[in-house]
Coordinates of C-alpha atoms and ligand atoms in Angstrom, one line a residue:
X1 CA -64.5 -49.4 74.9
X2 CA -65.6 -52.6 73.4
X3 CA -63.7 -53.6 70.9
X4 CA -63.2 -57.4 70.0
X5 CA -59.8 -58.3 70.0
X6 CA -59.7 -60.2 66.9
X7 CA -60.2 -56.9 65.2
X8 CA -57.0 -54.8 67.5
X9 CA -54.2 -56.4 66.0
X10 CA -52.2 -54.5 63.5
X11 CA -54.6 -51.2 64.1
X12 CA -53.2 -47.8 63.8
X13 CA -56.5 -45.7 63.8
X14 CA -59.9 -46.8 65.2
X15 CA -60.7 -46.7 61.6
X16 CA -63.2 -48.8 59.3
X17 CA -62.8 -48.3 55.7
X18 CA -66.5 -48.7 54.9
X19 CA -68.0 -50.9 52.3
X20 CA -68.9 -48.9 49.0
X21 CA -71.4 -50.8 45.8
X22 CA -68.7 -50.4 43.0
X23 CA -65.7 -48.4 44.6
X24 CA -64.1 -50.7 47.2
X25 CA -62.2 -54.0 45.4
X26 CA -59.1 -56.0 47.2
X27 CA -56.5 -52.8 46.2
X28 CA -58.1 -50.3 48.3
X29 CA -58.9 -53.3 50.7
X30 CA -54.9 -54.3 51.3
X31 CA -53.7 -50.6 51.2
X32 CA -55.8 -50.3 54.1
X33 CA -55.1 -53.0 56.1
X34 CA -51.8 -52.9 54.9
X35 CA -51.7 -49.3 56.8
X36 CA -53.3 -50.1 59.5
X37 CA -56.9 -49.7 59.4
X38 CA -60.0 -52.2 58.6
X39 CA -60.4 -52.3 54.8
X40 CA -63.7 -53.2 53.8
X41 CA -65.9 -54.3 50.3
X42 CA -70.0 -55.6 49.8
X43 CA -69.4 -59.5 48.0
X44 CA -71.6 -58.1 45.1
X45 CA -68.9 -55.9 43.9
X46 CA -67.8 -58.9 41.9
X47 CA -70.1 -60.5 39.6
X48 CA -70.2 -64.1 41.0
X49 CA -69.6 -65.9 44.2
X50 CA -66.7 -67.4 42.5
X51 CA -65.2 -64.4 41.7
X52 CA -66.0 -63.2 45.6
X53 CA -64.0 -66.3 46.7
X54 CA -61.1 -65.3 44.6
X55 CA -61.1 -61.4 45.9
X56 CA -60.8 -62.6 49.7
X57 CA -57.7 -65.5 48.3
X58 CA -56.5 -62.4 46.6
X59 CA -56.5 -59.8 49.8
X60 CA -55.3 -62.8 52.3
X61 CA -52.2 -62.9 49.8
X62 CA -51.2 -59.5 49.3
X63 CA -52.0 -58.7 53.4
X64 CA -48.8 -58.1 55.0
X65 CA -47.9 -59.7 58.2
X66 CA -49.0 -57.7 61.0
X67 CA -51.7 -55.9 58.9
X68 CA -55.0 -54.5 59.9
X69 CA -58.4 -57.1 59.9
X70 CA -60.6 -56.8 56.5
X71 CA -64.4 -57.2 56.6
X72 CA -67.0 -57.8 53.8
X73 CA -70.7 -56.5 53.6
X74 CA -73.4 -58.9 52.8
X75 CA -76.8 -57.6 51.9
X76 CA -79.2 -59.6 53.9
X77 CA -82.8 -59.2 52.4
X78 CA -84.9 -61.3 49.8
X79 CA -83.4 -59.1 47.1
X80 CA -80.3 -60.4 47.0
X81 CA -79.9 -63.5 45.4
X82 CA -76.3 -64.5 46.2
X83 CA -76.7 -64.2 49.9
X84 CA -76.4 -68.2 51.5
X85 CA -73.8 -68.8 48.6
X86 CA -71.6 -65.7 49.4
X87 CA -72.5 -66.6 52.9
X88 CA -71.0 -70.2 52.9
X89 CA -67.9 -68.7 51.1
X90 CA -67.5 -65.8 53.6
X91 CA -67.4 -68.4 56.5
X92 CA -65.4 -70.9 54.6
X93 CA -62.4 -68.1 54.7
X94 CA -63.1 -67.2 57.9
X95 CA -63.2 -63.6 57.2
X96 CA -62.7 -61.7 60.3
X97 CA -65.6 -59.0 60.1
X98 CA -69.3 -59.6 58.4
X99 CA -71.5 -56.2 58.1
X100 CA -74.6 -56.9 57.4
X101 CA -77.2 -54.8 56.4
X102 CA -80.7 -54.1 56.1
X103 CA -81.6 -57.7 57.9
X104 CA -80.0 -58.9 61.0
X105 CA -80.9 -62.3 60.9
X106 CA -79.6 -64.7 64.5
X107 CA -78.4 -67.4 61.7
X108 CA -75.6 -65.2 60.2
X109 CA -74.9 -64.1 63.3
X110 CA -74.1 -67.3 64.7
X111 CA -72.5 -68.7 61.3
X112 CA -70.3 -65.8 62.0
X113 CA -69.2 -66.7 65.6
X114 CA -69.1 -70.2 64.5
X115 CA -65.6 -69.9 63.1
X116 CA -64.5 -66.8 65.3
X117 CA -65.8 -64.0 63.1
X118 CA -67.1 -60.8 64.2
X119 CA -70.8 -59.1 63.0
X120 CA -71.5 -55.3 62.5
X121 CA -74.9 -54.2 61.6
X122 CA -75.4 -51.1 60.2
X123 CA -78.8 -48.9 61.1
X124 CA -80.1 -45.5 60.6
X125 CA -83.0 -45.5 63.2
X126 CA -83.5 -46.9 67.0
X127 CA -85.9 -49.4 65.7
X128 CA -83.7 -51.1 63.4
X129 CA -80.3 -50.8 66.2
X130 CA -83.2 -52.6 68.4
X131 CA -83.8 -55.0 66.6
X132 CA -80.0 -55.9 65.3
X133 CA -79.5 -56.0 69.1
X134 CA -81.8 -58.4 70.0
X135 CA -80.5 -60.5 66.7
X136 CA -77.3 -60.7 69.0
X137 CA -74.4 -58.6 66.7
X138 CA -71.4 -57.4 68.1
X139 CA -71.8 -54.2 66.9
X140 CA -73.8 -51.7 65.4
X141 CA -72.9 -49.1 62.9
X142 CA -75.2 -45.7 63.6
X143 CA -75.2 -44.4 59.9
X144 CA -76.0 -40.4 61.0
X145 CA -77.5 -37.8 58.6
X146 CA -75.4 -36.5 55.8
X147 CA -73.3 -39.8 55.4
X148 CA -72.6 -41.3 52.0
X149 CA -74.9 -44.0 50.2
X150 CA -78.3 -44.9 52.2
X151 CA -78.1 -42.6 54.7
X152 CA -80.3 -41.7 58.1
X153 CA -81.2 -38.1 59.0
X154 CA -81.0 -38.8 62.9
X155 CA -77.8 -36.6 64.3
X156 CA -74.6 -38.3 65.7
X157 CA -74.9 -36.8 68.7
X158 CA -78.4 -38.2 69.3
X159 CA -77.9 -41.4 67.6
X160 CA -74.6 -42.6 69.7
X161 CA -76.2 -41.3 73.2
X162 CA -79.6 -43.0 72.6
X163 CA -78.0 -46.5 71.2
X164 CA -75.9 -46.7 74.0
X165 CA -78.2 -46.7 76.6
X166 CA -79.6 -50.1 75.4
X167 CA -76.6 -51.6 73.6
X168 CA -73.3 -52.3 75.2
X169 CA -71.2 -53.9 72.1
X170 CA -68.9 -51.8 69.6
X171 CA -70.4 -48.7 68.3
X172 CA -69.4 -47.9 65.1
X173 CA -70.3 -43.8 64.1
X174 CA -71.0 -43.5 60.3
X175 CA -71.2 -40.1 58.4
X176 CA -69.2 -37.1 57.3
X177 CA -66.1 -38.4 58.8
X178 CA -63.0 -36.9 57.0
X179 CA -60.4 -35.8 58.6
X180 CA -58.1 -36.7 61.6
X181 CA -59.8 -34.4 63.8
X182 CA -63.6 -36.0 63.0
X183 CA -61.8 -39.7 64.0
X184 CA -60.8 -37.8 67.3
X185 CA -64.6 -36.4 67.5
X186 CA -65.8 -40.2 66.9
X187 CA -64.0 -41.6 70.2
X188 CA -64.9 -38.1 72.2
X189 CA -68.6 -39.0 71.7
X190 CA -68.5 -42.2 73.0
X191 CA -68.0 -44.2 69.8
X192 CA -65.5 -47.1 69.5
X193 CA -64.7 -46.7 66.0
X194 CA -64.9 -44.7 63.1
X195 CA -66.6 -45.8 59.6
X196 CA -65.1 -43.4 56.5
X197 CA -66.8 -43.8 53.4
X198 CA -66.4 -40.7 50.6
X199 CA -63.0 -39.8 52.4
X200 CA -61.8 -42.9 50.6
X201 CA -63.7 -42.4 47.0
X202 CA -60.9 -40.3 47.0
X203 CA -58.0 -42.2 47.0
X204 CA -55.5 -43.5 44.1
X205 CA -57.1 -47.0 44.7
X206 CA -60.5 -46.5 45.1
X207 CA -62.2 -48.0 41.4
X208 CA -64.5 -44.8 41.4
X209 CA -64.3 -42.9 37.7
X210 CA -61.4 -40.0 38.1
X211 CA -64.3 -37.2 37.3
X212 CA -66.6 -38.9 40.1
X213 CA -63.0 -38.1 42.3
X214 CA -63.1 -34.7 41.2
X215 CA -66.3 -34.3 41.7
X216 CA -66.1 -35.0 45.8
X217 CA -62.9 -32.8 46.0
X218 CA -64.7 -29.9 44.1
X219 CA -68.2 -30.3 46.1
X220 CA -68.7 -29.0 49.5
X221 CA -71.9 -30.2 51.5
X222 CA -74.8 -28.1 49.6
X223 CA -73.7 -29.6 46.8
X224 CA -75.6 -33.0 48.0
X225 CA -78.9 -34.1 47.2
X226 CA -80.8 -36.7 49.3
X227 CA -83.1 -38.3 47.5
X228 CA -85.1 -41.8 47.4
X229 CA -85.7 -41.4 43.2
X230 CA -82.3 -42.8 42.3
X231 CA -82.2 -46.1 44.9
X232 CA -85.6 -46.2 46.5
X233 CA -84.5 -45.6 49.4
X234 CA -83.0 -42.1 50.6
X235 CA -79.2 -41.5 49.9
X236 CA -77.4 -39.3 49.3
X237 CA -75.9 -38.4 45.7
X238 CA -73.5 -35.5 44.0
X239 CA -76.2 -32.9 42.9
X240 CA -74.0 -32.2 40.1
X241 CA -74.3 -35.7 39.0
X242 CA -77.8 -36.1 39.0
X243 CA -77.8 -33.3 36.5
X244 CA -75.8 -34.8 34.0
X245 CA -77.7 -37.5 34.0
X246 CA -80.8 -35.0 33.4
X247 CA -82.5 -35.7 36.9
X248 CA -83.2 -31.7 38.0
X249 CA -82.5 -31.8 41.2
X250 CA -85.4 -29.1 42.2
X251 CA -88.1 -31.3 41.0
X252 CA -87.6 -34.9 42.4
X253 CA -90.2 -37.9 42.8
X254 CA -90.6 -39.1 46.5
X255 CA -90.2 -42.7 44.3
X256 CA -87.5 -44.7 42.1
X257 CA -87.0 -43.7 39.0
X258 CA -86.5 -45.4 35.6
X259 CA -83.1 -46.0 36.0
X260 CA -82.9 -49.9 35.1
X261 CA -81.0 -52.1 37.1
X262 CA -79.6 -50.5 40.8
X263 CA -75.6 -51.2 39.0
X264 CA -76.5 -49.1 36.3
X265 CA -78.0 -46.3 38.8
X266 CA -75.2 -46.1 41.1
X267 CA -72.3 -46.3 38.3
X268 CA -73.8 -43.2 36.4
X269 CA -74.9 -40.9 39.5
X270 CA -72.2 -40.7 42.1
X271 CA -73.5 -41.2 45.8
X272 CA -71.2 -38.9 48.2
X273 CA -72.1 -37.5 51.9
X274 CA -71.8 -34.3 53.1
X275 CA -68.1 -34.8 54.4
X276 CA -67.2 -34.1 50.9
X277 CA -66.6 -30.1 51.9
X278 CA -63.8 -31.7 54.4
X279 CA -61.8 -33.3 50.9
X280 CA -59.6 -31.7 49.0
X281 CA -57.6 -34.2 47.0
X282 CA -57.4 -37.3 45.9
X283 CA -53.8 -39.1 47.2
X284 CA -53.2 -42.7 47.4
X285 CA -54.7 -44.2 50.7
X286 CA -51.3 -45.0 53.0
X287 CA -51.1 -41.1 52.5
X288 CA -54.5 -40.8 53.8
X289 CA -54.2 -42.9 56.4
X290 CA -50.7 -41.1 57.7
X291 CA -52.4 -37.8 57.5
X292 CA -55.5 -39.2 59.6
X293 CA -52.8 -40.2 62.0
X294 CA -51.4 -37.2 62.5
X295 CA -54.0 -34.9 62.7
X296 CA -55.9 -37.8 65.0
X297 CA -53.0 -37.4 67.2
X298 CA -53.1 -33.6 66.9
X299 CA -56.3 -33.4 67.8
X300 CA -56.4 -35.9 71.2
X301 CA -53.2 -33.7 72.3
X302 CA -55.7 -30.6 71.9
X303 CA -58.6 -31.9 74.2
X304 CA -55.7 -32.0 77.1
X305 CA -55.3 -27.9 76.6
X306 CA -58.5 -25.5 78.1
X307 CA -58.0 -22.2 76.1
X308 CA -61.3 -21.2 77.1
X309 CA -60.3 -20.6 80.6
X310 CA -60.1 -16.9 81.8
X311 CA -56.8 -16.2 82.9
Ligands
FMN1 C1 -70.7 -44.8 46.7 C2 -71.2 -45.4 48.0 C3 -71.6 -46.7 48.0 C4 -72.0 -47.4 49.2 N1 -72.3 -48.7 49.1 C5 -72.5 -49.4 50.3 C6 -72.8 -50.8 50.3 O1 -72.7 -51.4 49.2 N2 -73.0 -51.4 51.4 C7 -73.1 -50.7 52.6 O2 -73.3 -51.3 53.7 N3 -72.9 -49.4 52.7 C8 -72.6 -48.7 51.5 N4 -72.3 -47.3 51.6 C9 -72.4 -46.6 52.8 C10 -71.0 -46.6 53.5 O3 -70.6 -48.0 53.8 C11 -70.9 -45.7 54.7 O4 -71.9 -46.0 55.6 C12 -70.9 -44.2 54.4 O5 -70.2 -44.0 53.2 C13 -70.3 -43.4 55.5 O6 -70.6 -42.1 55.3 P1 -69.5 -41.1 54.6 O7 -69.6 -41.4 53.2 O8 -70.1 -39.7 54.9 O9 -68.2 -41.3 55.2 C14 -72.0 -46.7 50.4 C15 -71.6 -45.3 50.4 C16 -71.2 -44.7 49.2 C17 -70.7 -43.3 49.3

């Protein structure tokens, strides 16, 4: 296991809460940490740097003592305009955990450990963990196939094997966790942590429309598309979405559609992974995170029986 201590205090799960574009804000955030697992949001889901800077004054306030780290996901590429200023404000609160992703640049790294702070990379291919290796992160998320958002195609099993035979910081396994039981798979594979994404769409405090909710409990994993037309680069979406927003899912362009900004795209069709089949409600998220406890615990008690054994 290597996981930095900053991030141990106050855990109850291996758990990260992953950062979602327009679901995650500071109350799914606290009743997170406030349960005992790393709650997590990108700095563009508010508007301005300013208003980032008042989201992470807001979470440090309604924290309780004793309550789990919270991270925030910066997009590091050209595109994003607000990256140095978010940057500046991120390690001017010393927030505990950075995930970067798409670049993974050895300056935000360092800002990072500058003031204490801990960097997570997230990757899809062996190339990319490479390369976020070499940058000098702590740890690297393996986004797996059938995960929410921009997701890989390269199996868990492969992916966590492969990575950690070059990489010996945290491993963080993305994609189709849901249950209890799939946190308890995460650690069995040789993960440190696991990185839930739809599981918490789900949830009373998510800011994801109540029909988008619905939608994830009603779909099972057929019922997702993954596509490049909606983003520009492959994730994967609610196939019932797409066709309500007339995009006929049989006929897609290997290229972005007219969709106008990326906002607009992602707040009418609804990005879920295949863990979706695992969901079945939507409760508030200290619930959720009690339920993961137990059937966590259920599980690790499990590995210690051999019912397969003759006799
Ligand atoms: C609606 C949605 C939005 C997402 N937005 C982001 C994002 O802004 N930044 C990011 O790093 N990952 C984003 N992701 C990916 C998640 O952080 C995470 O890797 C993924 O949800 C895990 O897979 P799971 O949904 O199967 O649990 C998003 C995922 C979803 C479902």
């Amino acid at each position: 296991m290597a996981i930095p201590e900053s991030l141990k205090s106050g855990l109850t799960l291996p758990v990260i809460a992953a950062p979602m574009f327009l679901v995650s804000g500071p109350d799914l955030v606290v009743e997170c940490c406030n349960a005992g697992v790393i709650g997590t949001f990108p700095s563009l889901n508010q508007r301005t740097t300013e208003g980032y800077r008042e989201w992470l004054l807001e979470i440090k306030a309604r924290r309780k003592p004793g309550a789990a780290a919270f991270g925030v996901n910066h997009i590091v590429h050209p595109t994003n305009p607000r990256l140095m200023a978010d940057m500046m404000v991120s390690v001017e609160e010393k927030v505990p955990l950075i995930i970067t992703s798409l670049g993974a640049v050895r300056d935000v790294v360092d800002a990072v450990h500058g003031y204490g702070g801990v960097v997570f990379h997230d990757i899809a291919n062996i190339r990319h963990a490479r390369k976020a290796a070499e940058a000098g992160v702590d740890g690297l998320i393996l986004v797996a196939g059938g995960a929410g958002g921009h997701a890989g195609v390269i199996h868990p099993f492969a992916l966590v094997e492969e990575v950690r035979s070059f990489f010996s910081g945290t491993i963080i396994l993305s994609g189709c966790i849901s249950t209890g039981r799939d946190v308890a798979a995460t650690r069995a594979l040789g993960a440190d942590f696991a990185y839930m994404g739809t599981r918490f769409i789900a949830t009373t405090e998510s800011a994801a429309q109540s029909e988008y909710k619905q939608m994830i409990v009603d779909a099972g994993a057929t019922d997702v598309t993954y596509t490049p037309a909606v983003s520009g680069i492959p994730a994967n979406f609610l196939t019932k979405s797409l066709v309500a927003n007339g995009i006929d899912p049989k006929s897609l362009p290997e290229h972005k559609l007219d969709m106008g900004e990326e906002a607009r795209a992602w707040k009418t069709v609804w990005s879920a992974g295949h863990g979706s089949g695992a969901i079945h409600d939507v409760i508030p998220t200290a619930d959720l995170v009690a339920r993961l406890q137990t059937e966590y615990r259920q599980a690790v008690a499990g590995f210690a029986e051999e019912p397969w054994r003759a006799g």
